[in-house]
Coordinates of C-alpha atoms and ligand atoms in Angstrom, one line a residue:
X1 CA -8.0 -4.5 30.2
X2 CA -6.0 -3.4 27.1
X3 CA -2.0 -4.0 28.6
X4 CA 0.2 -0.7 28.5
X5 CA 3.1 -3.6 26.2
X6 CA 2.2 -4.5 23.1
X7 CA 1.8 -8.6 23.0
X8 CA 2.2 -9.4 19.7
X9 CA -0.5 -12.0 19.3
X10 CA 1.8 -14.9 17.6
X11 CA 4.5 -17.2 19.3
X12 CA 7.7 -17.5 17.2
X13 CA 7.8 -21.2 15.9
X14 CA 10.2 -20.7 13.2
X15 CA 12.8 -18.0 12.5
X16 CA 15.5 -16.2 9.8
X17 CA 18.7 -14.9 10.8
X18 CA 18.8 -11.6 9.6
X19 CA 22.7 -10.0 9.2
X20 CA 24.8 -7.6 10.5
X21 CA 27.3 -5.2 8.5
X22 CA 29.5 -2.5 9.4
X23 CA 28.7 0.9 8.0
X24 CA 32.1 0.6 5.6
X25 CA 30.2 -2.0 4.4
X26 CA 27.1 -0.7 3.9
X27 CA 28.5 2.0 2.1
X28 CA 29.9 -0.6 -0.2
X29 CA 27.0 -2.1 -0.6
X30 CA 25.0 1.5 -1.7
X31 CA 27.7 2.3 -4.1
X32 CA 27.5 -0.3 -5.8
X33 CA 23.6 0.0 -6.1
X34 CA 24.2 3.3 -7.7
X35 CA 22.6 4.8 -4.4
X36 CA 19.0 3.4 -4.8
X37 CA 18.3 1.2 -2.2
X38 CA 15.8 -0.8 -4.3
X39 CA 18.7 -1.9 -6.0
X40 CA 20.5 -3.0 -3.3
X41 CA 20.9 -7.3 -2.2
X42 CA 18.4 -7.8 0.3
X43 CA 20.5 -9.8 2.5
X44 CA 22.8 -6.7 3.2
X45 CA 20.0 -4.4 4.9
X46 CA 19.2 -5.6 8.5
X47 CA 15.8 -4.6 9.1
X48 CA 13.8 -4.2 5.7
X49 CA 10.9 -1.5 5.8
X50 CA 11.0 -1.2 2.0
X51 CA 7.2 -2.0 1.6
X52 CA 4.9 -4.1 3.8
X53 CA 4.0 -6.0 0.2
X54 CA 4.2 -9.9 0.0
X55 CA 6.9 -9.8 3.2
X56 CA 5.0 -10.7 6.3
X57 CA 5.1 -13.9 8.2
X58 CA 2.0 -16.6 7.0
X59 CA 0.6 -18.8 10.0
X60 CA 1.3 -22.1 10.6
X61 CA -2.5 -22.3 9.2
X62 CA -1.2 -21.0 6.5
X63 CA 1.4 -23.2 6.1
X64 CA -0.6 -26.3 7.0
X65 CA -3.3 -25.3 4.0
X66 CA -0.3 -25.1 1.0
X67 CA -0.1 -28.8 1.5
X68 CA -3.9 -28.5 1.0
X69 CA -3.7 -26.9 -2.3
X70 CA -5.3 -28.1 -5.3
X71 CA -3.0 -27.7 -8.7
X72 CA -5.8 -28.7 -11.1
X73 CA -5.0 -26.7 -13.9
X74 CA -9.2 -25.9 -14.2
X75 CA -11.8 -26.0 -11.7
X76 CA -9.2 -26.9 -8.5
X77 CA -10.6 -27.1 -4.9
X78 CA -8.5 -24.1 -3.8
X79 CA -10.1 -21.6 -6.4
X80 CA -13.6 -22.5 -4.8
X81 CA -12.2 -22.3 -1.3
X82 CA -10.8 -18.9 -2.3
X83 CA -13.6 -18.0 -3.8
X84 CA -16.0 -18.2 -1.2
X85 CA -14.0 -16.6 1.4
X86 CA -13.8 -13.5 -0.8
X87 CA -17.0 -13.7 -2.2
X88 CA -18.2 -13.9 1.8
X89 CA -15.9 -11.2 2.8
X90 CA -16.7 -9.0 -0.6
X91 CA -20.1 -10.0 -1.5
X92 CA -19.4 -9.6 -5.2
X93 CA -20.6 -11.9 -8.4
X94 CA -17.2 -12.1 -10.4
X95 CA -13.8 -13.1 -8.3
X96 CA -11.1 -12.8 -10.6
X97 CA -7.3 -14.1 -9.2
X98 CA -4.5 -12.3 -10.6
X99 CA -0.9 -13.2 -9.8
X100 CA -0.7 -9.8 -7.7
X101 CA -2.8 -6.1 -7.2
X102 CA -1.0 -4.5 -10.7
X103 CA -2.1 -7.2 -12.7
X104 CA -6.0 -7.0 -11.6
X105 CA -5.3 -3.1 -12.1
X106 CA -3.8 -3.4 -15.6
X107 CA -6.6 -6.0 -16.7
X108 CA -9.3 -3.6 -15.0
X109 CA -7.7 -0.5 -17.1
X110 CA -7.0 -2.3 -20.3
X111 CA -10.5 -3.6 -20.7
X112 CA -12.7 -0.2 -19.4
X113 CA -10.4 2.6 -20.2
X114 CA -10.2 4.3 -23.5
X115 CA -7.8 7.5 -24.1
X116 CA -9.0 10.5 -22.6
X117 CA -10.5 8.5 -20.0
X118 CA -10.9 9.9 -16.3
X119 CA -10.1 7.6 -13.1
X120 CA -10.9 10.0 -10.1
X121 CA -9.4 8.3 -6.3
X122 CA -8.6 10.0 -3.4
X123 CA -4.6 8.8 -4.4
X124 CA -3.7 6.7 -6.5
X125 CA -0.6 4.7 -6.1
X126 CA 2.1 4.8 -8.4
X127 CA 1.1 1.1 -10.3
X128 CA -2.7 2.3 -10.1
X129 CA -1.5 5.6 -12.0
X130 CA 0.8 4.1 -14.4
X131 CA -1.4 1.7 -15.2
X132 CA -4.2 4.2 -16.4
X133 CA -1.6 6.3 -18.3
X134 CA -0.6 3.4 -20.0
X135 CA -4.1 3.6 -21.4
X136 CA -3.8 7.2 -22.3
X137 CA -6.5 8.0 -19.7
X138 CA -5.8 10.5 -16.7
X139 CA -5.2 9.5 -13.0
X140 CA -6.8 12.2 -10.9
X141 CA -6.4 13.0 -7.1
X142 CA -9.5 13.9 -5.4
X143 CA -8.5 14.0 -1.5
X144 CA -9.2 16.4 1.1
X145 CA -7.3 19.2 1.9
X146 CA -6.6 17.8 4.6
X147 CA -5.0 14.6 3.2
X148 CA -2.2 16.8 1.9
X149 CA -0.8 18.7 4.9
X150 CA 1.5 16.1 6.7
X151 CA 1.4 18.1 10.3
X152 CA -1.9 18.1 10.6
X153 CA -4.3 15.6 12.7
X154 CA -7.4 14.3 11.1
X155 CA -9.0 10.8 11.8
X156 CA -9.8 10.4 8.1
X157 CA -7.0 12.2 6.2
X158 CA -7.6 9.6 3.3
X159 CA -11.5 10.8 2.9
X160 CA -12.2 12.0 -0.7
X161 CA -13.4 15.6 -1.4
X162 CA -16.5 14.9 -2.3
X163 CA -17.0 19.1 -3.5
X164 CA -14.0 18.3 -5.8
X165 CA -15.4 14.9 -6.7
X166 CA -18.7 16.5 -7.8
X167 CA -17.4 19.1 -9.4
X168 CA -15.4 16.9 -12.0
X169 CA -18.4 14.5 -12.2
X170 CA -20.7 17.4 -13.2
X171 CA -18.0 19.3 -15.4
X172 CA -16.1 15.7 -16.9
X173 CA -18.2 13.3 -15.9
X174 CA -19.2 12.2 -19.7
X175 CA -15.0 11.0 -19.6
X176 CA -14.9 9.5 -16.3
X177 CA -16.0 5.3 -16.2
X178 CA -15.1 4.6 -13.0
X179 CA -14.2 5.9 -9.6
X180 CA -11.6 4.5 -6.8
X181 CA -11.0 5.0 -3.7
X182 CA -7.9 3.6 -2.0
X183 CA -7.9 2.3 1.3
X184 CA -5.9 3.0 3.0
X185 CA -4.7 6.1 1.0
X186 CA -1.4 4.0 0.9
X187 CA 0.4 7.5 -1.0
X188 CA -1.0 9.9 0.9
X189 CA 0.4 8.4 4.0
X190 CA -1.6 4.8 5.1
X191 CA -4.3 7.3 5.8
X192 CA -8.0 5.6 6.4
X193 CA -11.1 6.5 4.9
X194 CA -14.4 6.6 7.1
X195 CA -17.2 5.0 6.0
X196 CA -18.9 7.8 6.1
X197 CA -17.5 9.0 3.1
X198 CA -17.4 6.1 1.3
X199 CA -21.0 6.6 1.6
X200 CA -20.9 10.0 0.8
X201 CA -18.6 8.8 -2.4
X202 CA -21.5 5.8 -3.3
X203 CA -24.4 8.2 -3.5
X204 CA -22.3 10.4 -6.2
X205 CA -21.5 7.1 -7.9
X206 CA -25.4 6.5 -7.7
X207 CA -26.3 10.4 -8.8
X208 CA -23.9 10.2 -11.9
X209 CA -24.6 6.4 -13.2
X210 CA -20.5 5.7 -11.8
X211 CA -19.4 2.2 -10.3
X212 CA -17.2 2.9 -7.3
X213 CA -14.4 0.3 -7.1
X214 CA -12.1 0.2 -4.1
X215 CA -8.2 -0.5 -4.5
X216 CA -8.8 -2.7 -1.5
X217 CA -5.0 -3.7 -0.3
X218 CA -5.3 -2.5 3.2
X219 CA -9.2 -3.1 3.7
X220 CA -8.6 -4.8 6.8
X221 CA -6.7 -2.0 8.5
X222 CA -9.1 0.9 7.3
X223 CA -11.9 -1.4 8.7
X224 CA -10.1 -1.4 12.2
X225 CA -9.6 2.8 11.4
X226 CA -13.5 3.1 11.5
X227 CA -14.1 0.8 14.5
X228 CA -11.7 2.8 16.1
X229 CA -12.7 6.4 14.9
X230 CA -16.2 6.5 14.1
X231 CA -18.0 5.7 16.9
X232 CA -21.0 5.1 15.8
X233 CA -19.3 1.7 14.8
X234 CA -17.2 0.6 17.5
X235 CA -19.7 -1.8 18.3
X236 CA -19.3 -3.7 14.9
X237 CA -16.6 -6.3 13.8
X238 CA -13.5 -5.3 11.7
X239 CA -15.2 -7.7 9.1
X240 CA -18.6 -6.7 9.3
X241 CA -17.4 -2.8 8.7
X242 CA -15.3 -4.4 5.9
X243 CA -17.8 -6.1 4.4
X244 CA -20.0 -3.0 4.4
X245 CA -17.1 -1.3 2.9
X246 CA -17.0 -3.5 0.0
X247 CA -20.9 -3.4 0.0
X248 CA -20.5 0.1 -0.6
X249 CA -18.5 -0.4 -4.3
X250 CA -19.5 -1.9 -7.2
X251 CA -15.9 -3.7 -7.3
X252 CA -12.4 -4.1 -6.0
X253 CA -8.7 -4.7 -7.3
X254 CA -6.5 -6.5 -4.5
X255 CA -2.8 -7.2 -4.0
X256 CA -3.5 -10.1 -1.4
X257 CA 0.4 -8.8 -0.4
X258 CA -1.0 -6.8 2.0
X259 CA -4.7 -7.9 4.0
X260 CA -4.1 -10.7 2.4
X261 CA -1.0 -12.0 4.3
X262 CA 0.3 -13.9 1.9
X263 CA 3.6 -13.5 -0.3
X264 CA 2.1 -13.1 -3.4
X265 CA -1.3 -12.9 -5.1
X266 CA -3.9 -10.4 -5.6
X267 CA -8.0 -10.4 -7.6
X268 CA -10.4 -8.6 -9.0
X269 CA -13.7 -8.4 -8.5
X270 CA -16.9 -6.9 -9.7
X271 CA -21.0 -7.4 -10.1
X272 CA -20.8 -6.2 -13.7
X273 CA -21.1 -9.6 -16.2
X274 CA -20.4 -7.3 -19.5
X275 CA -16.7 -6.0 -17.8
X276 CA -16.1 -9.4 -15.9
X277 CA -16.4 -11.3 -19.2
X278 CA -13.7 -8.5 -20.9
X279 CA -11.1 -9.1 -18.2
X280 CA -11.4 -12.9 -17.5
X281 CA -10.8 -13.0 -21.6
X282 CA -7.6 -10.6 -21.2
X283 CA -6.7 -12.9 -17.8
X284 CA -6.1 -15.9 -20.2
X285 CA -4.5 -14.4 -22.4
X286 CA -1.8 -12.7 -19.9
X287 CA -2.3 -14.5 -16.6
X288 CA -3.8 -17.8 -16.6
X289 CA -7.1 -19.6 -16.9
X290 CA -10.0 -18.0 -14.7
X291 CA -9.7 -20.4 -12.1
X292 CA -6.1 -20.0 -11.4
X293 CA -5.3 -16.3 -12.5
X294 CA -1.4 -16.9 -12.8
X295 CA -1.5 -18.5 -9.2
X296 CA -0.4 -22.1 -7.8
X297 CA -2.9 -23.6 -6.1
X298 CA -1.3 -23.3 -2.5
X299 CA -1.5 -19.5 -3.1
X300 CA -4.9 -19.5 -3.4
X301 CA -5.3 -21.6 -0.2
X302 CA -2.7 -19.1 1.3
X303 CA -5.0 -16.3 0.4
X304 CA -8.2 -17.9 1.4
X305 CA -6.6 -18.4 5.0
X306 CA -5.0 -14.9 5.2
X307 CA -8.3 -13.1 4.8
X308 CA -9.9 -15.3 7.4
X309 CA -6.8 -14.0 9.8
X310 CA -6.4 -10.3 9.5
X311 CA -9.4 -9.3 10.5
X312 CA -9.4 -10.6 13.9
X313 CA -9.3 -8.0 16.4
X314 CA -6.1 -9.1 18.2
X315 CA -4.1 -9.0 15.1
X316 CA -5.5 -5.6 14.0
X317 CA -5.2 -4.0 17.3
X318 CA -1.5 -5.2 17.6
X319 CA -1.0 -4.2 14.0
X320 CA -2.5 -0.4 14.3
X321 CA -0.8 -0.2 17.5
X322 CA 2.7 -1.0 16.8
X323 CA 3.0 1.0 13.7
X324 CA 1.3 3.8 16.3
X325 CA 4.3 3.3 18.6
X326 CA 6.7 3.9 16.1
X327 CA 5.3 7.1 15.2
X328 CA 5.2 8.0 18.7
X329 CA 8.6 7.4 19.0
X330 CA 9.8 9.5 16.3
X331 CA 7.8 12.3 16.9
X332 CA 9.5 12.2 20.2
X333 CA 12.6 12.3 18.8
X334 CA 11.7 15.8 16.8
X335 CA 11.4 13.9 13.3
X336 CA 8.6 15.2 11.3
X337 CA 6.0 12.5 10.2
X338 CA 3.1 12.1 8.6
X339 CA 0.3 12.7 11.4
X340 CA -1.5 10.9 12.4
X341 CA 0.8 7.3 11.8
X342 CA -0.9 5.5 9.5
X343 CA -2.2 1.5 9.2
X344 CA 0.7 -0.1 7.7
X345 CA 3.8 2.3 8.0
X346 CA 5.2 5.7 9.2
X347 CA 6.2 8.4 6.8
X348 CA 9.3 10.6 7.7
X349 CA 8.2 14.2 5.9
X350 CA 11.4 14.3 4.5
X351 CA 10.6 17.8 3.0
X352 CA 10.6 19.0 6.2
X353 CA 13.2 17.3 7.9
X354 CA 15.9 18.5 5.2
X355 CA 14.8 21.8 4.2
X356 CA 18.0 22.4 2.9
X357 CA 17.5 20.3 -0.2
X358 CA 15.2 20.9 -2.8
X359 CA 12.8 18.9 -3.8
X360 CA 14.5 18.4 -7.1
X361 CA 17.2 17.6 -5.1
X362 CA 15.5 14.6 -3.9
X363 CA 15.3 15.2 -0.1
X364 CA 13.5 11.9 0.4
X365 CA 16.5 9.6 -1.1
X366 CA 18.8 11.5 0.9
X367 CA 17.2 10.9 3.9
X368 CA 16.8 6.8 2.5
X369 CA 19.9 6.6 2.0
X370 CA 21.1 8.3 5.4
X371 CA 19.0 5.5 7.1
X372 CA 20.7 2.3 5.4
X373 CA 24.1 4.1 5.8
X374 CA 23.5 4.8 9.8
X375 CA 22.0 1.2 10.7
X376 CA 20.4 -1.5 7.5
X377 CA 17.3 -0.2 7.7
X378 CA 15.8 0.4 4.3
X379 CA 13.0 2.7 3.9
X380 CA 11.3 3.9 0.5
X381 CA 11.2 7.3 -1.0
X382 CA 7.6 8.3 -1.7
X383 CA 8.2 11.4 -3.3
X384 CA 9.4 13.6 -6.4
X385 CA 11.3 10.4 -7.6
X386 CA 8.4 8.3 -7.4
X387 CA 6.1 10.9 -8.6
X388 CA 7.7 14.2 -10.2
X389 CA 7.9 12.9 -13.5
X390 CA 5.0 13.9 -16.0
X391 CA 4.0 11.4 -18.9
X392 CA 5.8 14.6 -21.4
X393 CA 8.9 13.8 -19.6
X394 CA 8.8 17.3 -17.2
X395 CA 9.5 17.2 -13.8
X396 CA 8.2 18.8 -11.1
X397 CA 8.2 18.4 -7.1
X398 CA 5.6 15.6 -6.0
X399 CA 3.1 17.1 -3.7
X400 CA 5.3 15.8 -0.6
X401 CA 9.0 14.2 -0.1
X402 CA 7.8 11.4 2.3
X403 CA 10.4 8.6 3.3
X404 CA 7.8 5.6 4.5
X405 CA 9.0 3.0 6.8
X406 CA 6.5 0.2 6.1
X407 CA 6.1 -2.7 8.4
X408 CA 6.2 -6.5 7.5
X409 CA 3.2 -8.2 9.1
X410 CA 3.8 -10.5 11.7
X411 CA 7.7 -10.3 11.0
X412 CA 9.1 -7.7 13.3
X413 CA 9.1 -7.4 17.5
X414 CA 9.0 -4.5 19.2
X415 CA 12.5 -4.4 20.1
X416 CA 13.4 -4.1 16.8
X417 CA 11.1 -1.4 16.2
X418 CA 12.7 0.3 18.8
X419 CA 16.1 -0.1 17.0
X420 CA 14.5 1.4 14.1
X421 CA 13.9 4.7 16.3
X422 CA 17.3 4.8 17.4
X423 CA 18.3 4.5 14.1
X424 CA 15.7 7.2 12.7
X425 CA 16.8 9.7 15.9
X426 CA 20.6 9.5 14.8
X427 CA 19.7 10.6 11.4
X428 CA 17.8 13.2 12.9
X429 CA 20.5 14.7 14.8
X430 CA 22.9 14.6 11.6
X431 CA 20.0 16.1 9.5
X432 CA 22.1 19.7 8.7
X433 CA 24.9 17.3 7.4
X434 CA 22.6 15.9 4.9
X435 CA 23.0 16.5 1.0
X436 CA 21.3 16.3 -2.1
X437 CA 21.2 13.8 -5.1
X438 CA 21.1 13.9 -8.7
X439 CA 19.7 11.2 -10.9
X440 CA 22.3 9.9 -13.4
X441 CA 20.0 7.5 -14.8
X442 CA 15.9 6.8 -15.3
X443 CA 13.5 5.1 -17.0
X444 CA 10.8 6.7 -18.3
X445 CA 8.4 4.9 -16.1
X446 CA 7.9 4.4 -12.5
X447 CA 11.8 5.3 -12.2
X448 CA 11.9 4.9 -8.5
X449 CA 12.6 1.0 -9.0
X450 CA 15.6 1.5 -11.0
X451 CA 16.9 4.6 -11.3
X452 CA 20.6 5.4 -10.3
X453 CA 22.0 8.5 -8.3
X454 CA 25.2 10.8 -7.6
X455 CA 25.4 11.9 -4.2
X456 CA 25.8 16.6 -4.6
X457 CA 28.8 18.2 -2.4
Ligands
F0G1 N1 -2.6 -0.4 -4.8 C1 -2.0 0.0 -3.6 C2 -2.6 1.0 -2.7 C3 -0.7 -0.5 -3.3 O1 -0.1 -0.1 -2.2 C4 -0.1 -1.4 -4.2 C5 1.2 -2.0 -3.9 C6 -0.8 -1.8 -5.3 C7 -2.0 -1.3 -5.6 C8 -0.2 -2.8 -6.3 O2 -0.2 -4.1 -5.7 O3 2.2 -4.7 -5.6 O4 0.5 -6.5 -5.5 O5 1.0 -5.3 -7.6 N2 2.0 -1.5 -3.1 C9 3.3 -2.0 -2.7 C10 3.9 -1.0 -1.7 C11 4.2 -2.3 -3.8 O6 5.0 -1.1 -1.4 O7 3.2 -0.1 -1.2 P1 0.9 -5.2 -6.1

């Protein structure tokens, strides 16, 4: 019998007073931070939903293997313990740790890309796109229609479109030395892919000579996606579909933030000996010696034990199913989402929600910032502030104004999920009341994490 509550598989054994402020306070506290809640100190938001990166809760397995660690500065015990789970859960030759996901990305990007380079993925996220524009290459998004209309229900909104896929492999294809696809389709909304169109992806790979990598972050929870969705697999075991996921690709970047539970770290991995050889080279030089990859020891042991844990079925069916409840909530409440809820967070359409403002208005940090202001929580605008402006310093609206409410793993109980609804609701109600922004101040690149704003009359 699956029970109507959600039991969150864990008892509690050790725990972090989190704090309460008064919404005078709070508005303090966002002032200050020149209205960008990235900016803002951490211990003044009550429940954080920022991102679901490097903040989740580690077993006390986990805990009990960082005494474990190894800190030889070559060849330590942890690397080979790390290795071997991800080399069982991956199956591929070359397992290269990083210090987090952007690092394996900028060390996969700087050795393989050259300008005018193609990198085709159903979405990439925002470090995955910098990274290859850094390189003067282009970051193309090849998802389904679909993928890009937040209303509608599909089991696979992160698929790729494989037409569109073809198309620039048969009309670009000479520029294009890799393909990715993201899972889950963390920009497009946590959306999963289905492994039958990864499959579908693999034999274009194989038709045009390409190696398929997967940005592999959330591996665990588009494995539980297909055993939940694709019938034909419901039978199998969130790690044997991810294992055949990884099968699938000819490599992988990670940010072991995520599936990986663990606070920090991240690898890359590949079968290919000539491009293995031209990262671990640029890995010493900017992260650490091949066996350590800008890691302690105890990370990697971390790591090795987190992979082991998130794909057990209990963990993955609590985790898919409490992010499902609070969709269900706030769909309840007349908020728009993206639909279906995704793996590892909800996002508000924020687009729809304040059609009042215009995107270059910045509907997404308005409703942010209406969220911290009405009760601590702090979401993250995915939207024309994260994505609007062009590499010739243009800006136009992003292809949504999402506000995604990402959840911790293992950090969070269901009641305070259920203040996050209240919380989310009361905005709702206020929406008409809700203005506009203007930045005042950006960087050139990924501006989200610093910019500053002034609130419009
Ligand atoms: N790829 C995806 C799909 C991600 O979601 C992230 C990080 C990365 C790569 C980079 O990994 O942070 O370890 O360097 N996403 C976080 C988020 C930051 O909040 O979604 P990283």
């Amino acid at each position: 019998m699956r029970p109507h509550t959600i039991i969150e598989p864990f008892r509690i054994k050790s725990v972090e007073a989190i704090q309460f402020t008064t919404r005078e306070q709070r508005e303090t506290c966002l002032r200050e931070a020149g209205n960008n809640v990235f900016l803002l100190h951490a211990e003044d938001v009550l429940i954080d939903l920022l991102t679901d990166s490097g903040t989740g809760a580690m077993s006390s397995a986990q805990w009990g293997a960082l005494i474990q660690g190894d800190e030889s500065y070559a060849g330590s015990r942890s690397f080979y313990r790390f290795r071997d789970v991800v080399s069982d859960l991956t199956g591929f030759t070359h397992i290269i740790p990083t210090h987090q996901g952007r690092a394996a990305e900028r060390i996969l990007f700087h050795s393989v890309l050259k300008p005018g380079d193609i990198v085709p993925n159903n979405t990439h996220f925002d470090t995955t796109r910098a990274n290859i524009e850094t390189e003067a290459a282009e970051a193309v998004d090849v998802v389904i229609a679909e993928g890009r209309v937040p209303s509608l229900v599909h089991p696979f909104k992160g698929n790729m479109d494989l037409d569109a896929l073809e198309r620039l492999l048969t009309e670009r294809g000479d520029r294009v030395p890799l393909v990715m696809v993201t899972v889950t389709n963390n920009s497009g909304g946590g959306q999963p892919v289905s492994l039958e169109n990864l499959r579908g992806v693999r034999a274009l790979c194989d038709r045009f000579h390409k190696p398929l990598f997967l940005d592999a972050c959330r591996f665990a929870e588009n494995a539980w996606f297909i055993k939940a969705r694709e019938a034909e697999h419901a039978h199998r075991t969130p790690k044997e579909i991810a294992q055949e996921m990884f099968s699938l690709a000819d490599g992988c970047t990670m940010s072991a933030k995520k599936d990986g539970l663990a606070n920090i770290g991240g690898f890359l991995a590949m079968h290919d000996d000539g491009w293995a050889a031209a990262a671990r080279n640029l890995l010493i030089l900017t992260e650490g010696f091949p066996t350590y990859g800008g890691l302690a020891g105890y990370d990697l042991e971390a790591i090795a034990r987190g992979l082991e844990e998130v794909v057990e079925e209990p963990y993955l069916y609590y985790r898919i199913r409490s992010t499902a409840y609070l969709g269900e909530k706030l769909i309840a409440s007349g908020v728009p989402i993206i639909q279906p809820p995704g793996g590892h967070a909800i996002y508000i359409d924020a687009r729809a929600l304040l059609p009042h403002i215009p995107p270059l208005q910045y509907p997404g940090i308005a409703c942010v910032n209406a969220l911290y202001l009405e009760g601590g929580v702090r979401g993250v605008e995915i939207g024309t502030v994260m994505f609007g402006r062009h590499p010739d310093g243009t800006e136009t609206p992003a292809a949504m104004d999402l506000v995604r409410l990402a959840i911790p793993r293992r950090v969070y109980t269901q009641s305070h999920i259920d203040y996050v609804a209240e919380v989310v609701a009361a905005v709702g109600q206020r929406r008409d009341a809700l203005r506009g922004y203007r930045m005042t101040n950006a960087p050139e690149a990924l501006r989200h994490f610093t910019a500053t704003f002034t609130a419009l009359d």
